[in-house]
Amino acid sequence: MQDYLSKLNKEQYEAATCVDGALLILAGAGSGKTNTMTHRIAYMIKELGVSPYSVLALTFTNKAAGEMRERVEALIGRTPGMWIQTFHSACLRILRAHAERLGYGRSFVVYDPADQKSVIRSISKALDIDDKAFNAASLLGFISARKNSGVSAAEFEKSSFSRPDGKLLAAVYSAYEARLLKNNAMDFDDLLINALKLFERHPDILADYQKRFRYIMVDEYQDTNMIQYRLMQLLARAHGNICVVGDDDQCIYQWRGADIRNILEFEKDFPGARVIRLERNYRSSANIINAAHSIIVRNESRKSKRMRTDAADGEKIEYYRANDDKEEARWISEKIRAVMRKRPELGYSDFAVLYRNNAQSRRFEESLISKGLPYRVLSGMRYYDRAEVKDMIAYMRLVINPDDDVSLLRIINTPRRGIGKAKIDAVNALAGTKDISALEAMRELGIGEALSNLYSSLELEKDSLSVSEIYDILLDKSGYIDALRAQESPEADSRIENILEFRSEIIEKQQEAADNEEEFGIEKFMEDLALASDIDNHDPNEDAVVLMTLHSAKGLEFPVVFMPGMETGLFPSYRSFDKPGGVEEERRLCYVGMTRAKERLFMSSAEWRTMYGRRDVTGESQFLKEIDPKYLEGHALYERKLREAERYSSSAAVGERSYVSPIAIIKQMKEKPKRQTLAGVELNTGDKVEHTKFGTGSVVGIDGNIISVRFEEGIKKLAKDMAPLIKLE
């Protein structure tokens, strides 16, 4: 046995050394699946001589992919050529190389939900659709569901007569697809769907990737949808060497397309497939594992397995039935204080509050604030959804894709440039008539000359500028940050802070790439931004109590976990009773939440709860009844109990955080030495200039801010106000 394999248990070792053919690794919660997968990759490369170039490992989050790569390289060193990526990243990479075969340019952009809504609203206006009857969110949900079911706009149109609103929906779907293609844009669904189209329509491309990827590994296989399933089927068809890792007990994303049948029927899809069960838990105490098992075993659609652990029993799960949701939140805050007094080695970030839906977070935020406890809400891309950040993302997208009309129309008058509705309508009309981009239409109409000149300059100079330099130029020359400063309001100050924090992220990622000797251009930064996810935003080093939904908690773990809202209709959700398998998925979600806890697990409910403006009496969740009572302590189920929150002290103080004035940072930015340019310098044909890279040359043409210079290696077009130039006497 090789040294690096010696620490694996028997089942992990079997899985790591089973390479050829189809393999299903049923990896229970906390069973060391990532460790097993990384050792399997290391074993293939180091012991069997498999080329890293022929390995494709796919997962669902950038965090998971990064961790997997780090672990592999810690075992066997750098592995250039190997793909360890998310599904979306891998498909994006494939499409970047072959997008022209589907009618796209390689510089296509990826639209996020806000961009998609903008497109849908524009289409609804053009088609005179009542937004109250068909809002953007519902129309996008319809389109996404059709896409992930493999139904194209053309296919839906043929069957649209079967529903009353079919004709309208078909028109919206077709217009949406046409608009994205015109804007050279794809949405997240398209990344997977178009990669599948590429393989199905172009066998030569599929054959190339089949030849390359002889060994395929898929993490979290229980979360794959139909499109991902078909992609893997096609890629694995040539060699049959496919290893999937997952846990049917943790399939919690069926509401967004995950198909549990993919993992339950793996042996049918790959006859003769080997199945290895990882049933030893290395995360949680025995009481937590046994309690979670007593719930999940009630599901009928699952593969037989029983998690076990060598850990001590630990403390029992504590349950509390509060008078109302305010008291429930107060009890959690006080409990955090009480546990920290007993366990001073724990930090705030060791505590997580996991709830069924985002609307529950308000109470916990209020309570934590009142107790002076630091907290962080981990819920999607909240930071990136802020208007000022979205604006700057739109500015940056236009640098790499001038055809992106959605981004242009977002910032065309932000800050105000005197471009009113009439001018915007004229731009749209000309763009539609001539089938050109809105930016080109602006130039032809002479509208927003400063903005169009800015992008003309950046188009020429972007390859010679770092991402942070491009961002600073956009901040400065767009007038965005100056407009905010002129408002002199607390809201404007807050928006400035968000913009500067975005700048910090750019600089940090830029430096990280430089340290790793990796290329980092604006295209790479925008792709990483588009592929960000909930877990990717989690910083385990931030010392704050984490608030998040149970769905967001997948893949994370904490010493102490609270699961509030254990009430019928809230958890399990009232929606789950109306669909087949709905309660079973909610039970899996409960299992996932419970197994995030390493040492302590607290559950609670409220006799009275105010939600969506209503105050109602609640019934305790059926999941509480399903827990074997020998693993529970605290309040007995279905019994009214007296208040207990007051018994815990709330006198502990929290240290103040340092604060840096955003105005000081802006001042430093403006005082920072800038590259020398010819901005404001009078030039004539024949003048001599010197460029830091191209050397000495002669001006042969002048068109506003754009000059043509003949250098030794040929004529270059340069932007006077950005290119590193000096005029020679």
XYZ file of C-alpha atoms in Angstrom:
729
model
C 0.000 0.000 0.000
C 1.386 3.393 -0.934
C 2.046 5.806 1.949
C -0.497 8.367 0.854
C -3.185 5.650 0.696
C -2.427 4.196 4.116
C -4.736 6.558 6.013
C -7.810 5.554 4.014
C -10.242 3.128 5.580
C -11.041 -0.151 3.834
C -13.973 1.157 1.762
C -12.184 4.378 0.845
C -9.141 2.385 -0.298
C -11.297 0.116 -2.451
C -12.931 3.120 -4.071
C -9.627 4.938 -4.608
C -8.013 1.956 -6.328
C -11.004 0.920 -8.461
C -10.230 2.699 -11.730
C -11.540 0.890 -14.801
C -15.216 0.608 -15.665
C -18.254 2.172 -14.026
C -18.176 2.869 -10.284
C -20.816 4.271 -7.941
C -19.468 5.541 -4.620
C -22.328 6.009 -2.179
C -20.747 8.526 0.186
C -22.777 9.330 3.277
C -22.548 12.652 5.091
C -19.078 13.343 6.499
C -17.669 10.093 5.111
C -14.568 11.616 3.499
C -15.739 11.536 -0.112
C -13.482 14.398 -1.216
C -10.505 12.663 0.371
C -11.431 9.463 -1.444
C -11.872 11.197 -4.802
C -8.583 13.076 -4.581
C -6.690 9.925 -3.603
C -8.316 8.113 -6.520
C -7.057 10.783 -8.937
C -3.604 10.686 -7.347
C -3.538 6.883 -7.583
C -4.472 6.929 -11.281
C -1.791 9.454 -12.148
C 1.027 8.399 -9.824
C 0.647 4.624 -9.733
C -1.060 3.772 -13.020
C 0.573 6.427 -15.164
C -2.696 7.940 -16.328
C -2.119 11.291 -18.007
C -3.650 14.231 -16.097
C -4.757 15.464 -19.524
C -7.188 12.542 -19.762
C -8.904 13.165 -16.404
C -12.143 15.127 -16.103
C -13.461 15.724 -12.570
C -16.704 17.661 -12.249
C -18.463 19.138 -9.240
C -20.996 21.857 -8.505
C -19.160 24.715 -6.775
C -15.911 26.559 -7.369
C -15.053 25.979 -3.727
C -15.350 22.212 -4.082
C -13.367 22.199 -7.344
C -10.619 24.348 -5.825
C -10.380 22.191 -2.732
C -10.185 19.033 -4.825
C -7.377 20.415 -6.977
C -5.438 21.616 -3.925
C -5.675 18.191 -2.301
C -4.580 16.351 -5.443
C -1.582 18.650 -5.883
C -0.700 18.267 -2.200
C -0.423 14.516 -2.847
C 1.402 14.408 -6.192
C 2.412 17.965 -7.097
C 1.105 20.155 -9.894
C -1.134 18.501 -12.471
C -1.246 20.698 -15.593
C -3.815 19.732 -18.171
C -6.246 18.083 -15.759
C -9.771 19.489 -15.636
C -11.157 19.746 -12.103
C -14.039 22.133 -12.610
C -17.705 22.831 -12.068
C -20.132 21.676 -14.739
C -20.732 25.253 -15.797
C -17.022 26.114 -15.896
C -16.212 23.071 -18.011
C -19.065 23.770 -20.424
C -18.052 27.428 -20.629
C -14.505 26.370 -21.485
C -15.735 24.026 -24.194
C -18.028 26.681 -25.639
C -15.291 29.303 -25.656
C -13.391 27.028 -28.043
C -16.312 26.089 -30.301
C -19.062 28.716 -29.893
C -18.890 29.628 -33.592
C -20.243 26.179 -34.484
C -23.475 27.214 -32.734
C -23.615 30.720 -34.171
C -22.052 32.593 -31.243
C -18.861 34.608 -31.029
C -16.190 33.389 -28.618
C -16.469 36.563 -26.545
C -20.089 35.852 -25.566
C -21.139 37.010 -22.108
C -23.024 35.066 -19.449
C -26.219 36.730 -18.245
C -27.214 36.423 -14.602
C -30.877 36.545 -13.397
C -30.954 40.360 -13.279
C -29.798 40.571 -16.893
C -32.331 37.949 -17.912
C -35.143 39.907 -16.274
C -34.067 43.016 -18.144
C -34.335 41.122 -21.442
C -37.738 39.676 -20.525
C -39.130 43.072 -19.485
C -38.003 44.530 -22.804
C -39.670 41.685 -24.694
C -42.861 41.993 -22.645
C -43.031 45.684 -23.472
C -42.520 45.010 -27.182
C -45.215 42.315 -27.163
C -47.559 44.439 -25.015
C -47.714 41.792 -22.294
C -49.302 42.713 -18.945
C -46.460 42.486 -16.401
C -48.939 41.834 -13.589
C -50.320 38.793 -15.338
C -46.946 37.518 -16.578
C -44.075 38.969 -14.531
C -40.448 38.561 -15.548
C -39.650 36.010 -12.821
C -42.494 33.672 -13.803
C -41.661 33.917 -17.516
C -38.002 33.118 -16.817
C -39.041 30.203 -14.623
C -41.141 28.840 -17.465
C -38.283 29.218 -19.971
C -35.736 27.637 -17.619
C -38.018 24.659 -16.950
C -38.475 24.085 -20.697
C -34.739 24.376 -21.344
C -33.787 21.932 -18.615
C -36.399 19.497 -19.891
C -34.758 19.637 -23.313
C -37.650 21.491 -24.979
C -36.477 24.232 -27.366
C -38.491 27.325 -28.259
C -39.337 25.839 -31.656
C -40.443 22.545 -30.099
C -42.614 24.279 -27.523
C -44.236 26.408 -30.224
C -45.425 23.239 -32.006
C -47.241 22.056 -28.869
C -48.249 25.458 -27.489
C -51.867 25.013 -28.637
C -52.367 22.595 -25.709
C -52.516 25.438 -23.162
C -54.493 28.713 -23.196
C -51.447 30.935 -22.798
C -49.265 28.778 -25.042
C -49.096 31.170 -27.978
C -47.965 34.056 -25.771
C -45.380 31.924 -23.946
C -44.034 30.578 -27.229
C -43.591 34.128 -28.524
C -41.733 35.197 -25.373
C -39.525 32.093 -25.396
C -38.613 32.558 -29.080
C -37.940 36.275 -28.662
C -35.810 35.625 -25.575
C -33.635 33.112 -27.410
C -33.288 35.429 -30.416
C -32.351 38.376 -28.199
C -29.631 36.429 -26.393
C -28.175 35.245 -29.681
C -28.218 38.798 -31.078
C -26.505 40.099 -27.925
C -23.935 37.286 -28.159
C -25.014 36.166 -24.703
C -25.965 32.964 -22.907
C -27.686 32.393 -19.591
C -26.604 29.748 -17.083
C -28.952 27.133 -18.513
C -27.448 27.748 -21.950
C -23.939 26.861 -20.789
C -25.025 23.269 -20.208
C -27.610 23.069 -22.982
C -25.358 24.527 -25.660
C -22.503 22.224 -24.677
C -24.913 19.310 -25.120
C -26.070 20.704 -28.472
C -22.457 21.014 -29.543
C -21.803 17.331 -28.791
C -25.043 16.091 -30.362
C -24.797 18.175 -33.535
C -21.063 17.872 -34.103
C -19.834 14.298 -33.602
C -16.294 15.335 -34.486
C -16.127 17.673 -31.479
C -17.640 15.020 -29.205
C -15.126 12.458 -30.472
C -12.263 14.833 -29.627
C -13.411 15.218 -26.034
C -14.186 11.493 -25.707
C -10.658 10.776 -26.885
C -9.219 13.239 -24.416
C -11.277 12.421 -21.293
C -10.735 8.697 -20.794
C -11.518 8.902 -17.070
C -14.529 10.836 -15.821
C -15.441 11.573 -12.205
C -18.619 13.335 -11.081
C -19.095 14.642 -7.553
C -22.546 15.148 -5.960
C -24.096 12.952 -8.636
C -27.452 13.017 -6.852
C -27.733 16.696 -7.805
C -27.308 16.240 -11.571
C -30.182 17.172 -13.873
C -31.188 15.677 -17.192
C -28.800 17.839 -19.244
C -25.811 17.032 -17.023
C -26.776 13.359 -17.097
C -26.832 13.332 -20.913
C -23.493 15.154 -21.104
C -21.881 12.500 -18.914
C -23.527 9.688 -20.848
C -22.086 11.008 -24.112
C -18.593 11.606 -22.783
C -18.391 8.227 -21.036
C -19.843 6.242 -23.926
C -16.503 5.679 -25.655
C -14.558 4.188 -22.727
C -17.083 3.481 -19.945
C -14.643 4.676 -17.279
C -16.993 6.773 -15.188
C -16.963 7.170 -11.425
C -19.841 9.000 -9.765
C -19.870 9.983 -6.109
C -22.944 11.021 -4.212
C -25.570 10.343 -1.595
C -29.212 9.899 -2.499
C -30.049 10.894 1.083
C -28.700 14.366 0.300
C -30.600 15.022 -2.938
C -32.203 18.370 -2.052
C -32.287 20.266 -5.336
C -35.093 18.561 -7.253
C -36.948 21.882 -7.253
C -34.278 23.230 -9.596
C -33.963 20.200 -11.814
C -31.903 17.602 -9.911
C -33.139 14.109 -10.747
C -32.645 11.559 -7.964
C -33.203 8.772 -10.487
C -29.752 9.462 -11.915
C -28.101 8.011 -8.826
C -30.807 5.488 -7.922
C -30.660 3.932 -11.412
C -26.926 4.191 -12.066
C -26.525 0.415 -12.205
C -29.251 0.229 -14.877
C -27.475 2.856 -16.969
C -24.116 1.097 -16.593
C -24.687 -2.657 -16.290
C -21.966 -4.335 -14.271
C -21.153 -1.155 -12.368
C -19.459 -1.648 -9.032
C -21.028 -0.055 -5.920
C -18.958 0.903 -2.878
C -20.575 2.386 0.246
C -18.736 4.877 2.457
C -20.677 4.565 5.710
C -18.187 5.774 8.315
C -18.845 9.357 9.439
C -15.871 11.476 10.513
C -17.765 14.678 11.259
C -20.491 14.318 13.857
C -21.034 12.797 17.277
C -22.834 9.463 17.513
C -26.045 10.978 18.883
C -26.325 13.362 15.923
C -25.633 10.613 13.380
C -28.119 8.210 14.966
C -30.813 10.863 15.271
C -30.397 11.864 11.622
C -30.564 8.216 10.568
C -33.799 7.693 12.513
C -35.373 10.348 10.274
C -33.911 9.529 6.855
C -34.586 5.792 7.117
C -38.297 6.601 6.716
C -37.750 7.568 3.070
C -38.751 4.889 0.586
C -36.763 6.213 -2.427
C -33.275 5.564 -1.137
C -30.462 3.062 -1.317
C -29.872 1.041 1.812
C -27.038 2.342 3.966
C -26.364 2.994 7.641
C -23.917 5.668 8.754
C -21.740 4.824 11.738
C -19.011 6.587 13.661
C -16.263 5.831 16.136
C -16.894 9.179 17.839
C -18.322 9.422 21.357
C -22.071 9.757 21.874
C -21.745 13.448 22.683
C -24.584 15.558 23.997
C -28.143 14.891 22.966
C -30.015 17.112 20.557
C -31.662 19.917 22.510
C -35.177 20.966 21.532
C -36.957 24.159 22.580
C -40.596 25.157 22.019
C -40.778 28.952 22.225
C -43.870 31.060 22.845
C -43.379 32.925 19.571
C -40.792 33.531 16.862
C -39.330 36.533 18.717
C -38.613 34.406 21.740
C -37.212 31.649 19.529
C -34.691 34.080 18.045
C -33.864 35.457 21.488
C -33.333 31.924 22.821
C -30.880 31.159 20.012
C -28.878 34.344 20.686
C -28.713 33.579 24.398
C -27.822 29.959 23.728
C -24.868 31.062 21.601
C -23.649 33.171 24.532
C -24.197 30.313 26.979
C -22.281 27.785 24.868
C -19.416 30.241 24.330
C -19.100 30.759 28.087
C -18.775 27.001 28.562
C -16.594 26.572 25.482
C -14.323 29.668 25.293
C -12.274 28.049 22.509
C -15.213 28.462 20.118
C -15.538 31.556 17.937
C -18.697 33.099 16.539
C -18.067 31.490 13.152
C -18.407 28.078 14.804
C -22.161 28.712 15.083
C -24.668 28.422 12.241
C -28.396 29.095 12.166
C -30.003 27.079 9.364
C -33.562 27.925 8.348
C -35.967 26.675 5.700
C -36.467 29.944 3.826
C -34.905 33.385 3.639
C -37.916 35.173 5.113
C -37.040 33.679 8.513
C -33.716 35.486 8.756
C -35.118 38.865 9.822
C -35.899 37.751 13.374
C -32.437 36.290 13.909
C -30.728 39.369 12.523
C -32.741 41.603 14.853
C -31.960 39.433 17.865
C -28.244 39.105 17.144
C -27.972 42.852 16.630
C -29.743 43.551 19.904
C -27.328 41.226 21.742
C -24.277 42.709 20.035
C -23.374 39.422 18.338
C -21.616 39.634 14.955
C -23.359 37.729 12.185
C -23.280 37.180 8.454
C -26.186 36.317 6.187
C -25.073 33.818 3.583
C -27.760 33.962 0.916
C -26.874 33.777 -2.735
C -25.126 36.649 -4.480
C -26.634 39.367 -2.305
C -23.639 41.666 -2.547
C -23.521 41.421 -6.328
C -27.222 42.153 -6.551
C -26.725 45.677 -5.197
C -27.482 48.290 -7.833
C -24.092 49.999 -7.754
C -22.196 46.717 -8.088
C -24.468 45.575 -10.910
C -23.798 48.899 -12.640
C -20.025 48.439 -12.480
C -20.331 44.849 -13.704
C -22.320 46.169 -16.680
C -19.594 48.758 -17.393
C -16.971 45.980 -17.360
C -19.001 43.624 -19.542
C -19.140 46.205 -22.292
C -15.349 46.270 -22.378
C -15.194 42.623 -23.445
C -18.424 42.534 -25.429
C -19.500 45.833 -27.071
C -22.543 43.964 -28.491
C -24.036 43.534 -25.008
C -27.082 45.798 -25.375
C -28.499 44.800 -21.978
C -25.434 46.106 -20.153
C -25.313 49.289 -22.245
C -28.956 50.130 -21.638
C -28.397 49.621 -17.920
C -25.635 52.238 -17.701
C -26.386 54.504 -20.665
C -27.753 57.168 -18.319
C -26.122 56.068 -15.049
C -24.922 58.508 -13.902
C -27.200 60.938 -15.693
C -25.833 62.085 -19.053
C -28.911 63.789 -20.442
C -29.832 60.728 -22.497
C -33.582 60.598 -22.080
C -36.208 58.115 -23.195
C -36.544 59.629 -26.665
C -32.843 59.243 -27.377
C -32.778 55.706 -25.987
C -35.757 54.800 -28.185
C -33.910 56.245 -31.181
C -30.842 54.142 -30.347
C -32.958 50.994 -30.054
C -34.805 51.756 -33.268
C -31.613 52.263 -35.286
C -30.018 49.166 -33.751
C -33.048 47.109 -34.714
C -33.299 48.520 -38.224
C -29.618 48.052 -39.085
C -29.108 44.939 -36.946
C -26.200 46.563 -35.128
C -25.365 46.927 -31.465
C -26.820 49.755 -29.410
C -23.308 51.107 -28.869
C -22.759 51.356 -32.632
C -26.144 53.050 -32.965
C -25.111 55.596 -30.325
C -21.994 56.433 -32.338
C -23.929 56.841 -35.569
C -26.484 59.107 -33.893
C -23.887 61.111 -31.997
C -25.555 60.294 -28.660
C -23.456 59.974 -25.505
C -20.161 60.758 -27.233
C -18.144 60.662 -23.991
C -19.412 57.167 -23.207
C -18.879 55.796 -26.704
C -15.411 57.370 -26.862
C -14.550 55.719 -23.553
C -15.312 52.288 -24.983
C -13.565 53.042 -28.255
C -10.417 53.778 -26.256
C -10.777 50.743 -24.010
C -11.346 48.462 -27.004
C -7.897 49.444 -28.262
C -6.077 49.438 -24.932
C -7.754 46.710 -22.842
C -5.043 44.131 -23.566
C -2.345 46.454 -22.226
C -4.272 47.285 -19.034
C -4.718 45.223 -15.904
C -8.234 44.477 -14.664
C -7.825 46.945 -11.799
C -6.603 49.655 -14.204
C -9.645 49.100 -16.412
C -11.894 49.318 -13.355
C -10.255 52.545 -12.161
C -10.588 54.070 -15.623
C -14.282 53.177 -15.689
C -14.817 54.637 -12.227
C -13.057 57.845 -13.168
C -14.114 58.501 -16.760
C -17.710 57.310 -16.337
C -18.207 59.921 -13.623
C -19.963 57.289 -11.511
C -18.106 57.725 -8.239
C -17.945 61.527 -8.541
C -21.718 61.605 -8.969
C -22.134 59.605 -5.749
C -19.761 61.865 -3.834
C -21.710 64.911 -4.979
C -24.854 63.542 -3.294
C -23.271 63.785 0.170
C -25.735 61.365 1.739
C -25.324 58.282 3.958
C -26.850 56.128 1.202
C -24.352 57.426 -1.342
C -21.489 56.798 1.103
C -22.661 53.216 1.536
C -22.754 52.735 -2.237
C -19.237 54.123 -2.527
C -18.067 51.586 0.069
C -19.608 48.759 -1.955
C -17.916 49.967 -5.137
C -14.569 50.164 -3.380
C -15.045 46.708 -1.895
C -15.574 45.422 -5.432
C -12.300 47.080 -6.388
C -10.615 45.271 -3.480
C -11.883 41.959 -4.818
C -10.436 42.701 -8.251
C -7.049 43.608 -6.809
C -6.966 40.563 -4.536
C -7.779 38.155 -7.359
C -5.319 39.903 -9.622
C -2.566 39.524 -7.030
C -3.498 35.902 -6.366
C -3.181 35.141 -10.083
C 0.183 36.911 -10.214
C 1.449 34.914 -7.219
C 0.443 31.692 -8.981
C 1.894 32.890 -12.289
C -1.516 32.604 -13.934
C -3.016 34.799 -16.617
C -5.706 37.098 -15.313
C -7.523 39.340 -17.745
C -10.888 40.996 -17.625
C -12.500 38.039 -19.441
C -11.302 35.619 -16.752
C -12.469 37.900 -13.948
C -15.932 38.285 -15.454
C -16.243 34.533 -16.003
C -15.291 33.826 -12.379
C -17.807 36.421 -11.264
C -20.583 34.886 -13.333
C -19.855 31.432 -11.930
C -19.859 32.493 -8.290
C -22.234 30.629 -5.927
C -23.578 30.661 -2.416
C -20.871 28.546 -0.850
C -18.152 30.326 -2.805
C -19.099 33.500 -0.895
C -18.563 31.847 2.497
C -15.444 32.972 4.328
C -14.765 30.493 7.159
C -12.202 32.891 8.633
C -14.750 35.644 9.269
C -15.607 35.466 12.974
C -19.365 35.904 12.803
C -22.401 33.738 13.389
C -23.538 32.391 10.018
C -27.184 32.679 9.007
C -28.250 30.719 5.937
C -30.901 28.558 4.394
C -30.652 24.806 4.727
C -30.095 24.551 0.974
C -27.111 26.913 1.182
C -25.560 24.852 3.992
C -24.935 21.830 1.769
C -21.232 21.020 1.811
C -20.471 22.989 4.989
C -20.026 21.954 8.605
C -20.044 23.727 11.965
C -19.350 22.686 15.574
C -22.730 24.095 16.671
C -25.880 24.196 14.539
C -29.344 25.620 15.226
C -32.362 24.485 13.218
C -35.287 26.792 14.032
C -38.793 26.755 12.587
C -39.422 23.031 13.042
C -43.119 23.456 12.285
C -45.582 21.856 9.919
C -46.046 24.026 6.850
C -42.702 25.698 7.389
C -40.543 22.569 7.605
C -41.672 20.426 5.930
C -42.847 23.192 3.633
C -46.536 23.389 2.871
C -45.639 23.094 -0.818
C -44.148 19.639 -0.268
C -47.549 18.102 0.510
C -48.833 18.880 -2.984
C -46.243 17.049 -5.073
C -45.102 13.414 -5.273
C -41.950 12.840 -3.269
C -42.136 16.350 -1.825
C -42.057 15.334 1.832
C -39.239 12.860 1.149
C -37.134 15.675 -0.302
C -37.913 17.828 2.748
C -36.831 14.906 4.937
C -33.554 14.731 3.030
C -33.147 18.460 3.629
C -33.665 17.896 7.351
C -31.050 15.137 7.250
C -28.601 17.462 5.504
C -29.173 20.166 8.107
C -28.692 17.811 11.049
C -25.485 16.342 9.644
C -23.905 19.801 9.289
C -23.466 19.719 13.093
C -20.238 18.303 14.451
C -20.735 18.588 18.228
C -24.012 20.255 19.213
C -27.383 20.405 17.498
C -30.262 22.570 18.694
C -33.763 22.444 17.238
C -36.611 24.828 17.995
C -40.131 25.824 17.059
C -42.505 28.639 17.981
C -46.073 28.227 19.191
C -46.975 31.508 17.486
C -45.240 32.717 14.327
C -45.635 35.864 12.262
C -44.930 35.292 8.577
C -45.954 37.389 5.566
C -48.033 39.703 7.765
C -49.977 36.880 9.496
C -49.680 35.672 13.065
C -50.706 32.025 13.469
C -50.542 29.143 15.909
C -48.203 26.435 14.604
C -47.983 22.679 14.866
C -44.642 20.999 15.523
C -42.924 19.384 12.559
C -43.488 15.711 11.888
C -39.707 15.387 11.619
C -39.420 16.055 15.353
C -41.698 13.070 16.015
C -39.561 10.896 13.734
C -36.394 11.396 15.789
C -35.834 8.519 18.167
C -36.631 10.157 21.555
C -33.542 8.656 23.194
C -31.438 11.144 21.239
C -33.502 14.190 22.310
C -33.593 16.318 25.445
C -35.200 19.586 26.479
C -38.856 20.249 25.854
C -41.186 17.338 25.359
C -43.052 17.435 22.084
C -46.579 18.869 22.026
C -46.296 20.313 25.535
C -46.491 24.003 26.442
C -43.442 25.090 28.444
C -42.452 28.185 30.416
C -40.022 30.759 29.130
C -36.372 29.877 29.679
C -34.483 32.539 27.723
C -34.080 34.831 30.752
C -31.852 32.321 32.554
C -28.990 33.073 30.177
C -26.938 36.230 30.662
C -26.449 38.711 27.818
C -23.732 40.918 29.298
C -20.820 39.861 27.089
C -19.391 42.683 24.986
C -18.229 42.527 21.397
C -15.137 44.431 20.281
C -15.459 47.279 17.803
C -14.361 46.825 14.208
C -11.908 49.135 12.510
C -13.175 51.427 9.757
C -11.373 53.019 6.851
C -12.875 56.161 5.322
C -13.922 55.568 1.684
C -13.207 59.227 0.955
C -9.573 58.676 1.946
C -9.368 55.685 -0.417
C -10.848 57.688 -3.296
C -8.335 60.452 -2.610
C -5.488 57.924 -2.736
C -6.814 56.571 -6.033
C -6.894 60.036 -7.577
C -3.412 60.884 -6.255
C -1.929 57.601 -7.446
C 0.625 58.223 -10.239
C -0.984 57.471 -13.585
C 0.677 56.307 -16.779
C 1.804 59.206 -18.955
C -0.473 59.710 -21.954
C -1.093 62.328 -24.635
C -4.437 63.383 -23.165
C -4.800 67.104 -23.794
C -1.638 67.246 -25.918
C -1.988 68.831 -29.371
C -0.862 66.489 -32.136
C -0.384 66.811 -35.857
C 0.354 64.341 -38.600
C 4.088 63.735 -38.742
C 4.718 64.299 -35.015
C 7.104 61.876 -33.367
C 5.879 59.917 -30.318
C 7.309 57.210 -28.095
C 5.381 54.198 -26.743
C 6.705 52.209 -23.769
C 6.253 48.926 -25.650
C 6.404 49.753 -29.383
C 9.160 52.345 -29.260
C 9.399 55.470 -31.441
C 6.896 56.168 -34.198
C 5.303 58.820 -36.400
C 1.679 59.961 -36.252
C 0.037 59.158 -39.600
C -3.615 59.751 -38.741
C -5.812 61.489 -36.157
C -9.499 60.742 -35.556
C -10.555 62.506 -32.375
C -9.069 60.592 -29.470
C -7.813 57.763 -31.700
C -4.445 58.193 -33.407
C -2.670 55.985 -35.943
C 1.078 55.661 -35.414
C 3.631 54.005 -37.705
C 6.139 52.045 -35.622
C 8.922 49.777 -36.830
C 6.602 46.763 -36.587
C 3.740 48.479 -38.393
C 0.859 50.916 -37.906
C -0.974 50.802 -34.568
C -4.227 52.490 -33.566
C -3.962 53.932 -30.059
C -6.088 55.941 -27.637
C -4.445 59.272 -26.806
C -5.843 59.359 -23.278
C -4.889 55.760 -22.336
C -1.897 54.570 -24.347
C 1.501 55.042 -22.594
C 2.797 57.689 -24.999
C 4.950 60.813 -24.893
C 5.415 63.411 -27.632
C 8.984 63.825 -28.813
C 10.364 67.249 -29.729
